[in-house]
Coordinates of C-alpha atoms in Angstrom, one line a residue:
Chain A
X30 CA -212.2 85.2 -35.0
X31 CA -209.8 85.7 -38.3
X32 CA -210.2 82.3 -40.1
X33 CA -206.7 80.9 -40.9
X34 CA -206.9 79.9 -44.9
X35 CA -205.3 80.5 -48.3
X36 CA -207.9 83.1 -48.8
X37 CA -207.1 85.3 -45.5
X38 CA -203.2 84.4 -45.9
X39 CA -203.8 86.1 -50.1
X40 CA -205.6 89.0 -48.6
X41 CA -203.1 90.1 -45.5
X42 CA -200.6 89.3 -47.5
X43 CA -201.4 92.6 -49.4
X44 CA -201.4 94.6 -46.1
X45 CA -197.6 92.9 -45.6
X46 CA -199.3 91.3 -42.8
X47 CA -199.3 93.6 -40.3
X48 CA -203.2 93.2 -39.9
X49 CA -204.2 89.4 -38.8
X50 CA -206.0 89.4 -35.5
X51 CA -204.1 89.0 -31.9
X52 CA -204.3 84.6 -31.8
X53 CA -205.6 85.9 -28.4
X54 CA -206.8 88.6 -25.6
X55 CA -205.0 89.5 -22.6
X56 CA -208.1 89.9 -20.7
X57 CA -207.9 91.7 -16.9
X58 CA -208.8 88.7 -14.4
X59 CA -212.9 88.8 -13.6
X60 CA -213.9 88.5 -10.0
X61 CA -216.0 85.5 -10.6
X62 CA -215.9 82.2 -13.0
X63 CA -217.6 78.7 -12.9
X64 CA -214.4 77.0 -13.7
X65 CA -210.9 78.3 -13.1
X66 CA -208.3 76.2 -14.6
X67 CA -204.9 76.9 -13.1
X68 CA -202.6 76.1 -15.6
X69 CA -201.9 77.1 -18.9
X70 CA -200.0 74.5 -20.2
X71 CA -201.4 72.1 -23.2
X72 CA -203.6 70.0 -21.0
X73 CA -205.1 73.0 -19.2
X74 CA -205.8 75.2 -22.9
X75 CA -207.4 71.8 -23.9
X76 CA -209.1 70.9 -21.1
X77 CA -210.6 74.9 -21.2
X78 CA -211.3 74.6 -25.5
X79 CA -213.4 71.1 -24.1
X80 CA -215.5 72.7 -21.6
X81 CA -216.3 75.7 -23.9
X82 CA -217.0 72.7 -27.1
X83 CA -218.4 69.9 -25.4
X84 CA -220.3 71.2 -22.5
X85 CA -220.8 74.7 -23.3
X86 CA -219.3 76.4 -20.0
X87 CA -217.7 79.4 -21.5
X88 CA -217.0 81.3 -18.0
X89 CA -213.9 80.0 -18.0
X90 CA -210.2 81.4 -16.7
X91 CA -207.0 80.0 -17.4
X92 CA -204.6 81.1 -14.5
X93 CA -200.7 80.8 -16.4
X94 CA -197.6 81.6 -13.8
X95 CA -195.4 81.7 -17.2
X96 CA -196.3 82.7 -20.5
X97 CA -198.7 80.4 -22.9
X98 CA -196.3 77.6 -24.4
X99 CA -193.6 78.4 -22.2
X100 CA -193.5 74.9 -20.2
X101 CA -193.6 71.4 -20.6
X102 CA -195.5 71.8 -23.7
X103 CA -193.1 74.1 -25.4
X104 CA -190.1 71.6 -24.6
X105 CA -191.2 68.0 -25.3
X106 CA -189.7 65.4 -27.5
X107 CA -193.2 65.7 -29.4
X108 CA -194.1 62.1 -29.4
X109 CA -197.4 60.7 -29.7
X110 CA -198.5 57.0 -29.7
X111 CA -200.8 54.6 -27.7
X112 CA -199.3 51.4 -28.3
X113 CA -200.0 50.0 -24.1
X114 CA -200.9 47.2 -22.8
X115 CA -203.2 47.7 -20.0
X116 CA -206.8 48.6 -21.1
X117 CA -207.3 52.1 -19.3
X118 CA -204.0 53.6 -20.9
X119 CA -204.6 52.0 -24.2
X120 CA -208.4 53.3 -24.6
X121 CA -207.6 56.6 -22.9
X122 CA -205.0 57.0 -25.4
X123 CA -206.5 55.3 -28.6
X124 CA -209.2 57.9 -27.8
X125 CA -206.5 60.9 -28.3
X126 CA -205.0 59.3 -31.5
X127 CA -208.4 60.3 -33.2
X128 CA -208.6 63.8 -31.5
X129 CA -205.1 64.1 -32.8
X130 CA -205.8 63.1 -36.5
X131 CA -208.7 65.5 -36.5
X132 CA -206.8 68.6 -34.7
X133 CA -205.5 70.6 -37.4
X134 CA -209.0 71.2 -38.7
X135 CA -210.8 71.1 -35.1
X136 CA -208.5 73.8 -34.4
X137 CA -207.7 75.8 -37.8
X138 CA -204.7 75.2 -36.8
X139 CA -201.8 73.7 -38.5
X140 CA -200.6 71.3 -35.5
X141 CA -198.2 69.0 -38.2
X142 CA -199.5 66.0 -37.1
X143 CA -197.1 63.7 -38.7
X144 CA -198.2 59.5 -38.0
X145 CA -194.9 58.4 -39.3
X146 CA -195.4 55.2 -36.5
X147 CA -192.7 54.2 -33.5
X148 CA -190.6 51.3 -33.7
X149 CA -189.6 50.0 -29.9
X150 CA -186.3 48.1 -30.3
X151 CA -186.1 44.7 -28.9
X152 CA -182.8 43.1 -28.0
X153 CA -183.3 39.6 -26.9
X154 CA -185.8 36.8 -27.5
X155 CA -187.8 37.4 -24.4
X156 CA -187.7 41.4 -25.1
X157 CA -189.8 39.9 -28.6
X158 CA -191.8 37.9 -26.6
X159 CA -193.0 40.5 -24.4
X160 CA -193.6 42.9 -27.5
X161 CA -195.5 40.4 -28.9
X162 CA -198.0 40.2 -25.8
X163 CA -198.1 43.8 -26.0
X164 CA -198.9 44.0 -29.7
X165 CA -201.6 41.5 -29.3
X166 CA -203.2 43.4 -26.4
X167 CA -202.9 46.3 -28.7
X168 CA -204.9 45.0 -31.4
X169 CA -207.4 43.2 -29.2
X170 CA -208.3 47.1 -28.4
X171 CA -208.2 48.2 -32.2
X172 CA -204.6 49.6 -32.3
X173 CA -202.4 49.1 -34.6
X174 CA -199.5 46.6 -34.1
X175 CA -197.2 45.2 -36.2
X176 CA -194.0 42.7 -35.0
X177 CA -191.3 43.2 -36.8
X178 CA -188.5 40.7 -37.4
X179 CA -184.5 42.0 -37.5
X180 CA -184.8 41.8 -41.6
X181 CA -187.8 44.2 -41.6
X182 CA -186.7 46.5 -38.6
X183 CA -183.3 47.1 -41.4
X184 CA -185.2 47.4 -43.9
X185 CA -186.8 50.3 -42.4
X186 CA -184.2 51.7 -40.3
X187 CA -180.6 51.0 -42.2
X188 CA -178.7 53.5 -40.1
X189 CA -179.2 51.3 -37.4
X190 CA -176.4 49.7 -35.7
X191 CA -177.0 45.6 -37.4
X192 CA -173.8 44.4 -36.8
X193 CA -173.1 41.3 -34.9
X194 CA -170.7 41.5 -32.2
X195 CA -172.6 44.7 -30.6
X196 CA -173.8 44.0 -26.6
X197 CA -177.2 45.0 -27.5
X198 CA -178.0 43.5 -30.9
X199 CA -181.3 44.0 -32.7
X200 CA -183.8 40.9 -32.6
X201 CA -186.3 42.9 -33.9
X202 CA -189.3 45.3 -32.8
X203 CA -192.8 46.6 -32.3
X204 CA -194.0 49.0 -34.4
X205 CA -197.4 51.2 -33.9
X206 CA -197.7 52.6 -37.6
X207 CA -200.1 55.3 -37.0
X208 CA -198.4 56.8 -33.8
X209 CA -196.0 59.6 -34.4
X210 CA -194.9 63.2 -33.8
X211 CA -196.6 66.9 -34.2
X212 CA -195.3 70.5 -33.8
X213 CA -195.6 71.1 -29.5
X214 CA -195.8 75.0 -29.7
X215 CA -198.7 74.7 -32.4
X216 CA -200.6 72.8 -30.3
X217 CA -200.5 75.4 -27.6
X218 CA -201.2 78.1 -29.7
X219 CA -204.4 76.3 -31.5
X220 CA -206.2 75.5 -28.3
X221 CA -204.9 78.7 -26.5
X222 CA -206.8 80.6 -29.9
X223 CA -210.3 78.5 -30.3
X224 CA -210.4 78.9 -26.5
X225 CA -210.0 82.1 -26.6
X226 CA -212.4 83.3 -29.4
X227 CA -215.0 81.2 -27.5
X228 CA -214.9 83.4 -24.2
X229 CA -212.3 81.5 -22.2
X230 CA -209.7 84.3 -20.4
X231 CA -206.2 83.4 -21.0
X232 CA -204.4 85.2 -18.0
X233 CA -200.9 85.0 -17.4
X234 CA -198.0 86.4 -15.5
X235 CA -200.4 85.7 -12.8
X236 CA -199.3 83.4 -9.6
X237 CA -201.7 81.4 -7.7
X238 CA -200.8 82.3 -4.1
X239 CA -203.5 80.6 -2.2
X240 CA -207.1 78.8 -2.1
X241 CA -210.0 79.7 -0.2
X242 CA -212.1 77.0 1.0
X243 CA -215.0 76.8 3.7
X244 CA -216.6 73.7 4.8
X245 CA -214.6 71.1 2.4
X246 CA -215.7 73.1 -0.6
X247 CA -213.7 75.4 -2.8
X248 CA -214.7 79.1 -3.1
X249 CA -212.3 80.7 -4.9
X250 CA -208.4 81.5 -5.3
X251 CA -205.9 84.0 -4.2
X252 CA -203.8 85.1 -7.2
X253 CA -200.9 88.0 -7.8
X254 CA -203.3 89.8 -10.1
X255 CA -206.1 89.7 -6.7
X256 CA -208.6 87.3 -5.6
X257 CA -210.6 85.4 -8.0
X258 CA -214.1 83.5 -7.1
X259 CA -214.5 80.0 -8.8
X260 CA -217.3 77.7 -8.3
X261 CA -215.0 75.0 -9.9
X262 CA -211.2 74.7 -10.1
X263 CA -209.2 72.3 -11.9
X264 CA -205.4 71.9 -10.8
X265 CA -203.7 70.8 -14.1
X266 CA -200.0 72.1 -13.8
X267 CA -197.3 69.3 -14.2
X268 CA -194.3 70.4 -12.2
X269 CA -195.9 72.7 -9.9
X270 CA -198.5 69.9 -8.6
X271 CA -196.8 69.6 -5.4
X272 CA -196.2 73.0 -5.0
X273 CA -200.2 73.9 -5.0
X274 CA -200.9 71.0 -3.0
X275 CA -198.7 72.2 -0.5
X276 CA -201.2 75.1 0.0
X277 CA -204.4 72.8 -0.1
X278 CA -203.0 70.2 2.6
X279 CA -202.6 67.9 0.7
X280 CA -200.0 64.8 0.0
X281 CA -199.5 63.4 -3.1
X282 CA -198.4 60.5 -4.7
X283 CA -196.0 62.3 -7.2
X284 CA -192.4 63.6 -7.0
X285 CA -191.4 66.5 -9.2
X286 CA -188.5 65.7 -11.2
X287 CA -186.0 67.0 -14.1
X288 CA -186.4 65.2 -17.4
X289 CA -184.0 66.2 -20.0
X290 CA -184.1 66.0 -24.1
X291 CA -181.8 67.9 -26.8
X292 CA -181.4 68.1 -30.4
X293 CA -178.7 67.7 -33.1
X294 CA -177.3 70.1 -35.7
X295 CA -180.1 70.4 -38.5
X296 CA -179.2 67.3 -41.2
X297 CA -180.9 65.9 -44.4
X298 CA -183.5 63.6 -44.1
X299 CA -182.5 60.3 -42.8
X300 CA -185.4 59.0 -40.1
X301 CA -188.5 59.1 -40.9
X302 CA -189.7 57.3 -37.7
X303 CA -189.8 57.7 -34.2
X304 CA -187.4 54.9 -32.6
X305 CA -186.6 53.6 -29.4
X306 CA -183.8 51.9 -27.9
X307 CA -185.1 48.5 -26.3
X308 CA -181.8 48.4 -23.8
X309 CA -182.1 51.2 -21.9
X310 CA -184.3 54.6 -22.0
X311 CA -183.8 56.2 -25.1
X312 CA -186.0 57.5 -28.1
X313 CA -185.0 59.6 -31.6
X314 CA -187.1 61.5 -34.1
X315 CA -186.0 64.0 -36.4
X316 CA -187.9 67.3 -36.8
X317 CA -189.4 68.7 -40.1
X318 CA -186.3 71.1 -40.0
X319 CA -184.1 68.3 -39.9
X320 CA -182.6 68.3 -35.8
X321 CA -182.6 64.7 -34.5
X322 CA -184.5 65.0 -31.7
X323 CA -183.7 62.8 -28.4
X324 CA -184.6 62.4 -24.8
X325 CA -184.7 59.6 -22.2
X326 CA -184.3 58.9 -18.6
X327 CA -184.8 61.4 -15.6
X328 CA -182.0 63.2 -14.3
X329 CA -183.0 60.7 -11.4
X330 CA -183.5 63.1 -8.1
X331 CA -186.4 65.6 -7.1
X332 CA -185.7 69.0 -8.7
X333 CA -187.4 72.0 -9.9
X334 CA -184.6 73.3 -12.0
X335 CA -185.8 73.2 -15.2
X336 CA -182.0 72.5 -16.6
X337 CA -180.7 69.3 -16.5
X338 CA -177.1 67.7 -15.3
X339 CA -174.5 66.4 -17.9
X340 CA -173.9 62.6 -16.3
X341 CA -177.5 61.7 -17.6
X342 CA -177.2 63.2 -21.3
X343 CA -173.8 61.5 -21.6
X344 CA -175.6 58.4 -20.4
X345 CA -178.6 58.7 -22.7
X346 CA -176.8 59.8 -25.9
X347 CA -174.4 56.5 -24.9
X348 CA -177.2 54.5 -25.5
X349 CA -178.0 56.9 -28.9
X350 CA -174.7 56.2 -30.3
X351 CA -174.9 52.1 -29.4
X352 CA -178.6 51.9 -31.2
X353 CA -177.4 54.5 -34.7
X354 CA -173.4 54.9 -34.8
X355 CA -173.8 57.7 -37.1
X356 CA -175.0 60.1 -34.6
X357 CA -171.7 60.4 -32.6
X358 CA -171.0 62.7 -35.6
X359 CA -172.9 65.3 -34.9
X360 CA -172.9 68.3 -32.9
X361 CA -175.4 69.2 -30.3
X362 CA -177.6 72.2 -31.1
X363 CA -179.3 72.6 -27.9
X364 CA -180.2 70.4 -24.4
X365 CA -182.9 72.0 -22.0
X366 CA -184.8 70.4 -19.1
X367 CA -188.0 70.6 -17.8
X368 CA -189.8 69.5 -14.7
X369 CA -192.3 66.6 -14.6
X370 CA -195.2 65.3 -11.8
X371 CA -193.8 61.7 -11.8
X372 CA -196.4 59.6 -10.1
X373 CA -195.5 56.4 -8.2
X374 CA -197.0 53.7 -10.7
X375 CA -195.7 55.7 -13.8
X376 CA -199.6 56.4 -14.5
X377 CA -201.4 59.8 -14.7
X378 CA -204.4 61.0 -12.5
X379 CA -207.3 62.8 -13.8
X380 CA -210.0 62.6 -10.8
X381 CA -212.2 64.4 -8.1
X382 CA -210.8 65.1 -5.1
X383 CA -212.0 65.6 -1.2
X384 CA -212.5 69.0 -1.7
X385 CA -215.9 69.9 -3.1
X386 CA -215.3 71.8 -6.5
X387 CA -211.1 70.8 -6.6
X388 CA -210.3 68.6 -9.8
X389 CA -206.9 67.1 -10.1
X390 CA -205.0 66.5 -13.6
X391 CA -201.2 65.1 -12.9
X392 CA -198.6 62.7 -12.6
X393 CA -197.7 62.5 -16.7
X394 CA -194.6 61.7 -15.8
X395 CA -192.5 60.9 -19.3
X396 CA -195.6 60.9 -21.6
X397 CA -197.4 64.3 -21.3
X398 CA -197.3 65.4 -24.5
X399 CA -199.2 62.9 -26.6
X400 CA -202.1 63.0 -23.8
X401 CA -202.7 66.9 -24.3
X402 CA -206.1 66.2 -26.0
X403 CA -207.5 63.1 -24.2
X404 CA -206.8 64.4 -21.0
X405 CA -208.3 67.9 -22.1
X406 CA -211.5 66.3 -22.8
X407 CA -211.6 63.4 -20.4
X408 CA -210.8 66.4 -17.7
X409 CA -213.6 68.7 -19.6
X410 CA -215.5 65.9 -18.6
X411 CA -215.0 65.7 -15.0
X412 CA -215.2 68.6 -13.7
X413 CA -218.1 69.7 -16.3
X414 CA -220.2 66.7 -14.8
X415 CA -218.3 66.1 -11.6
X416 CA -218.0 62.3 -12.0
X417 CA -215.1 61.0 -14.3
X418 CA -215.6 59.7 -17.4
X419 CA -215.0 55.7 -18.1
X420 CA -211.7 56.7 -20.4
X421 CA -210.0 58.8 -17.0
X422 CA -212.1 55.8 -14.2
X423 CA -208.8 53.8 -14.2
X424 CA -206.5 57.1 -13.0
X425 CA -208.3 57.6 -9.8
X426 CA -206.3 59.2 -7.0
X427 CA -207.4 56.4 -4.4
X428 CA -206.2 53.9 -6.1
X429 CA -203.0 54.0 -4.5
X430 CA -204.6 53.6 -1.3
X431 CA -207.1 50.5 -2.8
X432 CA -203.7 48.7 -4.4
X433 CA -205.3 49.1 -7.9
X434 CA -202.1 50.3 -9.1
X435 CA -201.8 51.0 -13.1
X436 CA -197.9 50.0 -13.6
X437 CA -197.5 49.4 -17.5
X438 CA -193.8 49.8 -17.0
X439 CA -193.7 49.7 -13.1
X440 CA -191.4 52.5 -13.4
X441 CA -192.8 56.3 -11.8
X442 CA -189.9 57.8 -10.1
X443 CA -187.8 55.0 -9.5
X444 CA -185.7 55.1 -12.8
X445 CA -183.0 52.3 -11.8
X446 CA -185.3 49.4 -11.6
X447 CA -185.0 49.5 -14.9
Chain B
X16 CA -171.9 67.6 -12.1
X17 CA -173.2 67.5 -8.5
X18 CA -170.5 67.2 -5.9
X19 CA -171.7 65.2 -2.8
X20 CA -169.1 65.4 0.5
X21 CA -169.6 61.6 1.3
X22 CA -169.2 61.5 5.5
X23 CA -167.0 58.3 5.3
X24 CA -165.2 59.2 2.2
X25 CA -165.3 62.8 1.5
X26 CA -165.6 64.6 -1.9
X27 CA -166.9 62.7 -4.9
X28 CA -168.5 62.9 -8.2
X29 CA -172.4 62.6 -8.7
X30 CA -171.3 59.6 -10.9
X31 CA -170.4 57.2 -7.8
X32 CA -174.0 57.6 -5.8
X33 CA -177.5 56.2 -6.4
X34 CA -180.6 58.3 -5.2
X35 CA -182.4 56.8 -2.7
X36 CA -185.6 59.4 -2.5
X37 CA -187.1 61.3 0.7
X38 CA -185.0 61.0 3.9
X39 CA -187.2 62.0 6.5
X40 CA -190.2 59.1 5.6
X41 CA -190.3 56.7 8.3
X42 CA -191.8 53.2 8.3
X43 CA -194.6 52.7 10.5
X44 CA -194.1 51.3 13.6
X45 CA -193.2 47.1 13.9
X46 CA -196.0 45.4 15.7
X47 CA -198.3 48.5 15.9
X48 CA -201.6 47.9 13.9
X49 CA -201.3 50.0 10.5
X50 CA -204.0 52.2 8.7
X51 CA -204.3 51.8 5.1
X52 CA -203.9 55.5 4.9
X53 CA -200.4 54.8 7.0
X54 CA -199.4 52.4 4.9
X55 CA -200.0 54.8 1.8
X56 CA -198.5 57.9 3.3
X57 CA -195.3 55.7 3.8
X58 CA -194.7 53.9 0.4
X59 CA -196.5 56.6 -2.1
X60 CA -197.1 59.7 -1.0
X61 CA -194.3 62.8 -0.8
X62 CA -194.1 66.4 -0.4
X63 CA -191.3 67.0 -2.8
X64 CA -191.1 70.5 -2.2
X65 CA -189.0 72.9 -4.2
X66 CA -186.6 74.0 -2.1
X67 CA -183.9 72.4 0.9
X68 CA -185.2 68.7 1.1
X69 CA -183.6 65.8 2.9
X70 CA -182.8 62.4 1.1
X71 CA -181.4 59.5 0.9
X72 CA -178.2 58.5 -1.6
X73 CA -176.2 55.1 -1.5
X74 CA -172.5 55.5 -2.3
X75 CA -172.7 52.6 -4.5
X76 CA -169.2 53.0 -6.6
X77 CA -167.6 53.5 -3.2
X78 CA -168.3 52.6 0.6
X79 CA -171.6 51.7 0.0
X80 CA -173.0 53.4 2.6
X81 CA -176.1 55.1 2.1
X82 CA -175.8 58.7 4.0
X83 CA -178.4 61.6 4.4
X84 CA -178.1 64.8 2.1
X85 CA -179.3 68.1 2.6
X86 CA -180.1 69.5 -1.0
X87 CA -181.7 72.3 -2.8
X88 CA -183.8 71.4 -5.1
X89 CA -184.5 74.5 -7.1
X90 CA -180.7 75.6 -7.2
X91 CA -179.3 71.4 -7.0
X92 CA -176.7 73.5 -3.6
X93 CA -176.1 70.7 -0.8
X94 CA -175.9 72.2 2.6
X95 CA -174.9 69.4 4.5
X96 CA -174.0 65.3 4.5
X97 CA -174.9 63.0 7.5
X98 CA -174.3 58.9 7.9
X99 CA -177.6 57.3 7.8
X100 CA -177.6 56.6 11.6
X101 CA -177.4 60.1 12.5
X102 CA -180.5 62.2 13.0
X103 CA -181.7 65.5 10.9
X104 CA -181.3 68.3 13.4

């Protein structure tokens, strides 16, 4: 594989760049793998760059319906933090923060991690209160917290809406100063290339259509592109999870639903954090080339559309405009949707399941992005050694039947008990 | 803008109705012994398929009632509206 430095970018630049290396194949499926991972999402690239890195299984297929960055990963709000209460989201996601600060060179790939830290809003004393529980059980796990006071939140956010008579005034906030944002296609693209140059098959435009499994243990898949033997299969596809577990029997606890985000016009610099309104379901970053970049609550019923419905942007930028006044001047560039595996306690689920062979990566529900890496390698993990690792042992499948729910926010589908 | 034909009140806006989730999940039997696996399949698990699916929505900024609606969920088309008493045929 072409090394991406100065040095390579000098020399093809005197061959007007028209030489540099395919980032990666477009290999003709094999009849036989040790691991197929359908999906080709950011999860599903990582999870196949782990297995080649960490545990040296290099038979390795990546089944993509779409085209590589052309999902959920390609159309995120790019936000990337760990500041949770409960122990197996903080530790599962404290892990990623380091894989995330080391990714650019892991990858040779410029992934624009930026750690320009998350502010969470708070609006009343007991919203403060309950930040500052969180913040300690941050810290108590070695991530960083800070609790801000009104005068400091201003000082770092002027544009902010500080006036006095507003319904949801600011008492202050939580602040995580090393979580922050990164560039979501680059991230695709790095792990889809080192994946790549170390034997994984990227294959898309290819459909899974079916399983085949004989005495509770996988065998292999059905695909448009012909049938494809697989001693191990990991199911890591977002939006489609209930879709594949249709074919394999199976019930899950996850609804697939439409989650919208858009961005502004392109404007000078003027946030250079990620912020959250404390009110309501709202969060803003601006991007390197300058959009204000927004999302927040579900469109609210199942869908697979992956466009969303006007009533809930109106109702999200509402609460925009009542946290930073100044953006009901601008114009909106672009709004798209996208369709997430929203599990019932709001917590993912990275585990074995009854099948013999069948891994299961879902239910990321508002927070996929910033898991790509964590759950690549905890996933790696799992199906490389078939047990879970004690980062992914707290988002079992089962523990919905066992009542060992992981609710940080209590939230999954259900958006209006908020 | 979905447009849902409430059966008590007739046409309205998305705006006036809550989602209520899958209509055709039943609660297990009163005074039959429950599984854990019952009990599970009623609160937590779903098909959510893509496709015509069956669910509940409460006319909350209007009669209040909540009523059964046929809806695609690929292409957000409703088929068809029923009160909550009456049965999916």
């Amino acid at each position: 594989m072409q090394k991406y430095s100065i040095f390579n970018l000098v020399k093809n630049a005197f061959s007007n760049h028209e030489n540099w290396d395919l980032a990666w194949k477009d290999p003709t499926p094999k009849k036989e793998y040790d691991v197929v991972i359908i999906g080709g999402g950011g999860h599903g690239l990582a999870t196949a760059y782990y297995l080649a890195k960490e545990h040296n299984i290099t038979n390795v297929a990546i089944i993509e319906k779409g085209w590589i960055g052309g999902g959920n990963v390609g159309r995120n709000t790019t936000i990337i933090r760990s500041n949770y209460m409960h122990d197996d989201n903080a530790l599962f996601s404290e892990f990623g923060m380091d894989l995330w600060r080391k990714m650019s060179q892991d990858l040779n790939y410029n992934v624009m991690f930026s750690p320009r830290g998350i502010i969470n809003l708070a609006h009343s004393d007991a919203q403060m209160n309950v930040y500052a529980r969180r913040g300690n059980s941050m810290r108590l796990n070695g991530i960083d917290a800070v609790l801000l006071n009104r005068e400091q939140v201003k000082e770092i956010i002027p544009m902010a809406d500080f006036s006095e008579n507003v319904r949801f005034p600011i008492f202050g906030g939580l602040m995580q100063p090393s979580a922050g944002t990164a560039r979501h296609d680059a991230v695709a693209w790095g792990y889809a290339r080192q994946a790549d140059s170390m034997g994984v098959d990227i294959i898309q435009n290819c459909e899974v259509t079916g399983f085949d499994i004989s005495s509770g243990k996988i065998k292999g898949l059905r695909t448009s592109r012909g049938d494809i033997k697989a001693k191990k299969i990991g199911l890591c596809v977002a939006g489609s999870t209930n879709i594949l577990a249709e074919k394999l029997n199976m019930t899950l606890p996850i609804e697939t639903h439409l989650l919208q985000a858009c961005v502004s016009e392109p404007v000078k610099p003027v946030l250079d954090r990620v912020v959250t309104f404390g009110a309501g379901h709202f969060y803003i970053s601006q991007s390197d080339k300058g959009e204000m970049v927004m999302g927040g609550d579900l469109d609210g019923y199942n869908s697979y559309a992956q466009r969303g419905n006007l009533p809930t942007l109106q109702h999200v930028l509402t609460e925009g405009i009542a946290m930073m006044p100044f953006l009901s001047k601008l114009k909106m560039l672009r709004t798209w949707g996208g369709i997430m595996d929203m599990s019932m306690d709001g917590s993912p689920i990275i585990d074995k399941t009854h099948i013999e062979g069948l891994y299961l990566n879902c239910g990321w529900c508002y927070g996929g992005f910033k898991a790509t890496p964590a759950s690549g390698w905890t996933f790696a993990h799992t199906i490389a050694q078939d047990r879970v690792h004690e980062l992914n042992a707290g988002y079992s499948l089962n523990r919905f039947n066992t009542g060992h729910l992981l609710d940080e926010k209590g939230l999954g589908t259900k958006t209006w008990i908020s | 803008m979905l447009f849902i034909k409430c059966p008590h009140c007739g046409w309205r806006s998305q705006n006036e109705f809550s989602y209520g989730g899958d209509a055709t999940v039943k609660r297990p039997e009163l005074g039959k012994q429950v599984s854990d696996q019952e009990w599970d399949d009623f609160v937590y698990n779903r098909k959510s398929l893509r496709g015509k699916h069956w669910e509940l929505w409460q006319h909350l900024s209007g009669c209040r009632q909540w009523i059964k609606v046929e809806r695609d969920t690929a292409t957000h088309e409703i088929f068809n509206t029923l009160k909550a008493n009456e049965e999916i045929s």
